[in-house]
Amino acid sequence: MKKFIIIAIFIAVVILLGLFYRNFLLPEALQTVEESGKTIEIEMRAIKNEWRFDPDYFEVGAGDRVVINFYNEDDYDHGFALEAYGINKRLPPKEWVKLEFVAGRVGEFPFYCSVSCGSGVVDGVKRTHFDMVGKMMVR
């Protein structure tokens, strides 16, 4: 019975320390915000044979629900990764994919294609999978 009391005290101390950290020590950049009740819809495309997202930059407000409707114009897979929000979604060819999340942290967050999709020449310039990048700004 004594070991259960020790375990219960240990769990209570861990929980209290976690609450203390979250309320007083957590850096501002990692703090989440309340939902604003506003929904922002964005239509994004993987442009056929150009190895880029359109748009490759967008802005939303802190707490906004973000709905991204993707269309992959290519004949091969792409991906969408937004690591700061734990998002990594496959974008099948010639299909729409819907992604929803709450922009709970303020800052500028990069996104990129997470599926190796090759390379090609666009307007005389070599473009590759690594050129499929963009940024989301949360204000």
mmCIF file of C-alpha atoms in Angstrom:
data_model
loop_
_atom_site.group_PDB
_atom_site.id
_atom_site.type_symbol
_atom_site.label_atom_id
_atom_site.label_comp_id
_atom_site.label_asym_id
_atom_site.label_seq_id
_atom_site.Cartn_x
_atom_site.Cartn_y
_atom_site.Cartn_z
ATOM 1 C CA MET A 1 0.000 0.000 0.000
ATOM 2 C CA LYS A 2 2.920 2.339 0.759
ATOM 3 C CA LYS A 3 4.245 2.063 -2.828
ATOM 4 C CA PHE A 4 0.865 3.202 -4.217
ATOM 5 C CA ILE A 5 1.001 6.310 -2.048
ATOM 6 C CA ILE A 6 4.537 7.045 -3.267
ATOM 7 C CA ILE A 7 3.426 6.581 -6.897
ATOM 8 C CA ALA A 8 0.392 8.846 -6.355
ATOM 9 C CA ILE A 9 2.579 11.558 -4.804
ATOM 10 C CA PHE A 10 5.072 11.265 -7.675
ATOM 11 C CA ILE A 11 2.291 11.622 -10.279
ATOM 12 C CA ALA A 12 0.833 14.626 -8.427
ATOM 13 C CA VAL A 13 4.264 16.327 -8.319
ATOM 14 C CA VAL A 14 4.814 15.727 -12.049
ATOM 15 C CA ILE A 15 1.394 17.185 -12.884
ATOM 16 C CA LEU A 16 1.973 20.236 -10.680
ATOM 17 C CA LEU A 17 5.407 20.851 -12.204
ATOM 18 C CA GLY A 18 3.906 20.570 -15.693
ATOM 19 C CA LEU A 19 1.202 23.110 -14.843
ATOM 20 C CA PHE A 20 3.782 25.458 -13.337
ATOM 21 C CA TYR A 21 5.938 25.211 -16.480
ATOM 22 C CA ARG A 22 2.984 25.768 -18.819
ATOM 23 C CA ASN A 23 1.670 28.782 -16.904
ATOM 24 C CA PHE A 24 4.903 30.547 -15.917
ATOM 25 C CA LEU A 25 7.950 29.262 -17.824
ATOM 26 C CA LEU A 26 6.762 28.300 -21.323
ATOM 27 C CA PRO A 27 8.396 30.571 -23.946
ATOM 28 C CA GLU A 28 5.946 32.887 -25.708
ATOM 29 C CA ALA A 29 6.801 31.387 -29.106
ATOM 30 C CA LEU A 30 5.490 28.001 -27.942
ATOM 31 C CA GLN A 31 2.298 29.215 -26.303
ATOM 32 C CA THR A 32 -0.965 28.460 -28.045
ATOM 33 C CA VAL A 33 -3.805 30.929 -28.482
ATOM 34 C CA GLU A 34 -7.564 30.610 -28.134
ATOM 35 C CA GLU A 35 -9.627 29.859 -31.229
ATOM 36 C CA SER A 36 -10.879 33.055 -32.843
ATOM 37 C CA GLY A 37 -14.023 31.507 -34.326
ATOM 38 C CA LYS A 38 -12.933 32.705 -37.778
ATOM 39 C CA THR A 39 -12.387 30.265 -40.657
ATOM 40 C CA ILE A 40 -9.918 31.023 -43.442
ATOM 41 C CA GLU A 41 -10.228 28.956 -46.633
ATOM 42 C CA ILE A 42 -7.271 28.716 -48.984
ATOM 43 C CA GLU A 43 -7.195 27.009 -52.364
ATOM 44 C CA MET A 44 -3.701 25.729 -53.055
ATOM 45 C CA ARG A 45 -2.399 23.898 -56.106
ATOM 46 C CA ALA A 46 0.673 21.912 -56.999
ATOM 47 C CA ILE A 47 1.226 23.435 -60.450
ATOM 48 C CA LYS A 48 1.683 20.881 -63.232
ATOM 49 C CA ASN A 49 5.343 20.293 -64.120
ATOM 50 C CA GLU A 50 6.505 23.473 -62.330
ATOM 51 C CA TRP A 51 7.499 22.019 -58.935
ATOM 52 C CA ARG A 52 5.854 24.787 -56.930
ATOM 53 C CA PHE A 53 2.843 25.506 -54.754
ATOM 54 C CA ASP A 54 0.416 28.258 -55.688
ATOM 55 C CA PRO A 55 0.155 30.229 -53.473
ATOM 56 C CA ASP A 56 3.505 29.696 -51.796
ATOM 57 C CA TYR A 57 2.769 32.280 -49.064
ATOM 58 C CA PHE A 58 -0.362 33.034 -47.073
ATOM 59 C CA GLU A 59 -1.320 34.857 -43.888
ATOM 60 C CA VAL A 60 -3.850 33.940 -41.215
ATOM 61 C CA GLY A 61 -4.708 35.286 -37.794
ATOM 62 C CA ALA A 62 -3.795 33.625 -34.531
ATOM 63 C CA GLY A 63 -6.583 31.266 -33.496
ATOM 64 C CA ASP A 64 -8.120 31.074 -36.973
ATOM 65 C CA ARG A 65 -9.335 27.728 -38.275
ATOM 66 C CA VAL A 66 -7.430 27.185 -41.524
ATOM 67 C CA VAL A 67 -8.960 25.058 -44.280
ATOM 68 C CA ILE A 68 -6.627 24.330 -47.176
ATOM 69 C CA ASN A 69 -8.146 22.734 -50.269
ATOM 70 C CA PHE A 70 -5.297 21.257 -52.321
ATOM 71 C CA TYR A 71 -5.385 20.192 -55.931
ATOM 72 C CA ASN A 72 -2.450 18.316 -57.390
ATOM 73 C CA GLU A 73 -2.357 19.075 -61.139
ATOM 74 C CA ASP A 74 0.529 16.667 -61.771
ATOM 75 C CA ASP A 75 0.394 13.013 -62.801
ATOM 76 C CA TYR A 76 2.424 11.985 -59.752
ATOM 77 C CA ASP A 77 2.214 12.404 -55.985
ATOM 78 C CA HIS A 78 3.235 15.438 -54.015
ATOM 79 C CA GLY A 79 3.027 16.086 -50.299
ATOM 80 C CA PHE A 80 2.379 18.972 -47.936
ATOM 81 C CA ALA A 81 4.330 19.218 -44.682
ATOM 82 C CA LEU A 82 3.968 21.949 -42.090
ATOM 83 C CA GLU A 83 6.205 20.595 -39.337
ATOM 84 C CA ALA A 84 5.421 23.271 -36.742
ATOM 85 C CA TYR A 85 1.844 21.979 -36.673
ATOM 86 C CA GLY A 86 2.661 18.283 -37.080
ATOM 87 C CA ILE A 87 1.112 18.125 -40.553
ATOM 88 C CA ASN A 88 2.301 15.825 -43.331
ATOM 89 C CA LYS A 89 -0.287 14.952 -45.987
ATOM 90 C CA ARG A 90 0.081 13.046 -49.259
ATOM 91 C CA LEU A 91 -1.432 14.763 -52.320
ATOM 92 C CA PRO A 92 -2.443 12.139 -54.911
ATOM 93 C CA PRO A 93 -2.364 13.100 -58.613
ATOM 94 C CA LYS A 94 -5.412 14.859 -60.095
ATOM 95 C CA GLU A 95 -7.249 14.856 -56.745
ATOM 96 C CA TRP A 96 -8.526 17.362 -54.198
ATOM 97 C CA VAL A 97 -7.372 16.976 -50.594
ATOM 98 C CA LYS A 98 -8.813 18.978 -47.700
ATOM 99 C CA LEU A 99 -6.721 19.832 -44.653
ATOM 100 C CA GLU A 100 -7.980 21.607 -41.512
ATOM 101 C CA PHE A 101 -6.151 22.901 -38.447
ATOM 102 C CA VAL A 102 -6.191 25.796 -35.985
ATOM 103 C CA ALA A 103 -3.359 28.318 -36.314
ATOM 104 C CA GLY A 104 -2.587 28.243 -32.611
ATOM 105 C CA ARG A 105 0.923 29.702 -32.639
ATOM 106 C CA VAL A 106 2.117 33.106 -33.815
ATOM 107 C CA GLY A 107 5.053 33.301 -36.226
ATOM 108 C CA GLU A 108 6.279 32.449 -39.696
ATOM 109 C CA PHE A 109 6.193 28.726 -40.494
ATOM 110 C CA PRO A 110 7.723 27.041 -43.555
ATOM 111 C CA PHE A 111 5.944 24.324 -45.511
ATOM 112 C CA TYR A 112 7.292 22.049 -48.230
ATOM 113 C CA CYS A 113 6.606 19.064 -50.472
ATOM 114 C CA SER A 114 7.177 15.929 -48.422
ATOM 115 C CA VAL A 115 7.111 13.419 -51.316
ATOM 116 C CA SER A 116 10.134 13.174 -53.581
ATOM 117 C CA CYS A 117 8.671 14.285 -56.903
ATOM 118 C CA GLY A 118 11.590 14.646 -59.311
ATOM 119 C CA SER A 119 12.803 17.582 -61.376
ATOM 120 C CA GLY A 120 12.424 19.323 -64.709
ATOM 121 C CA VAL A 121 13.090 22.515 -66.639
ATOM 122 C CA VAL A 122 10.621 25.407 -66.357
ATOM 123 C CA ASP A 123 11.235 28.456 -68.572
ATOM 124 C CA GLY A 124 14.865 27.438 -69.024
ATOM 125 C CA VAL A 125 15.445 27.024 -65.284
ATOM 126 C CA LYS A 126 15.949 23.649 -63.651
ATOM 127 C CA ARG A 127 13.340 23.098 -60.921
ATOM 128 C CA THR A 128 13.322 20.245 -58.429
ATOM 129 C CA HIS A 129 11.350 18.760 -55.593
ATOM 130 C CA PHE A 130 13.386 20.945 -53.229
ATOM 131 C CA ASP A 131 11.926 24.097 -54.833
ATOM 132 C CA MET A 132 8.427 23.218 -53.597
ATOM 133 C CA VAL A 133 8.511 25.380 -50.480
ATOM 134 C CA GLY A 134 6.465 28.173 -48.988
ATOM 135 C CA LYS A 135 5.580 30.017 -45.781
ATOM 136 C CA MET A 136 2.538 30.530 -43.629
ATOM 137 C CA MET A 137 2.444 33.708 -41.519
ATOM 138 C CA VAL A 138 0.312 33.647 -38.368
ATOM 139 C CA ARG A 139 -0.284 37.136 -36.917
#
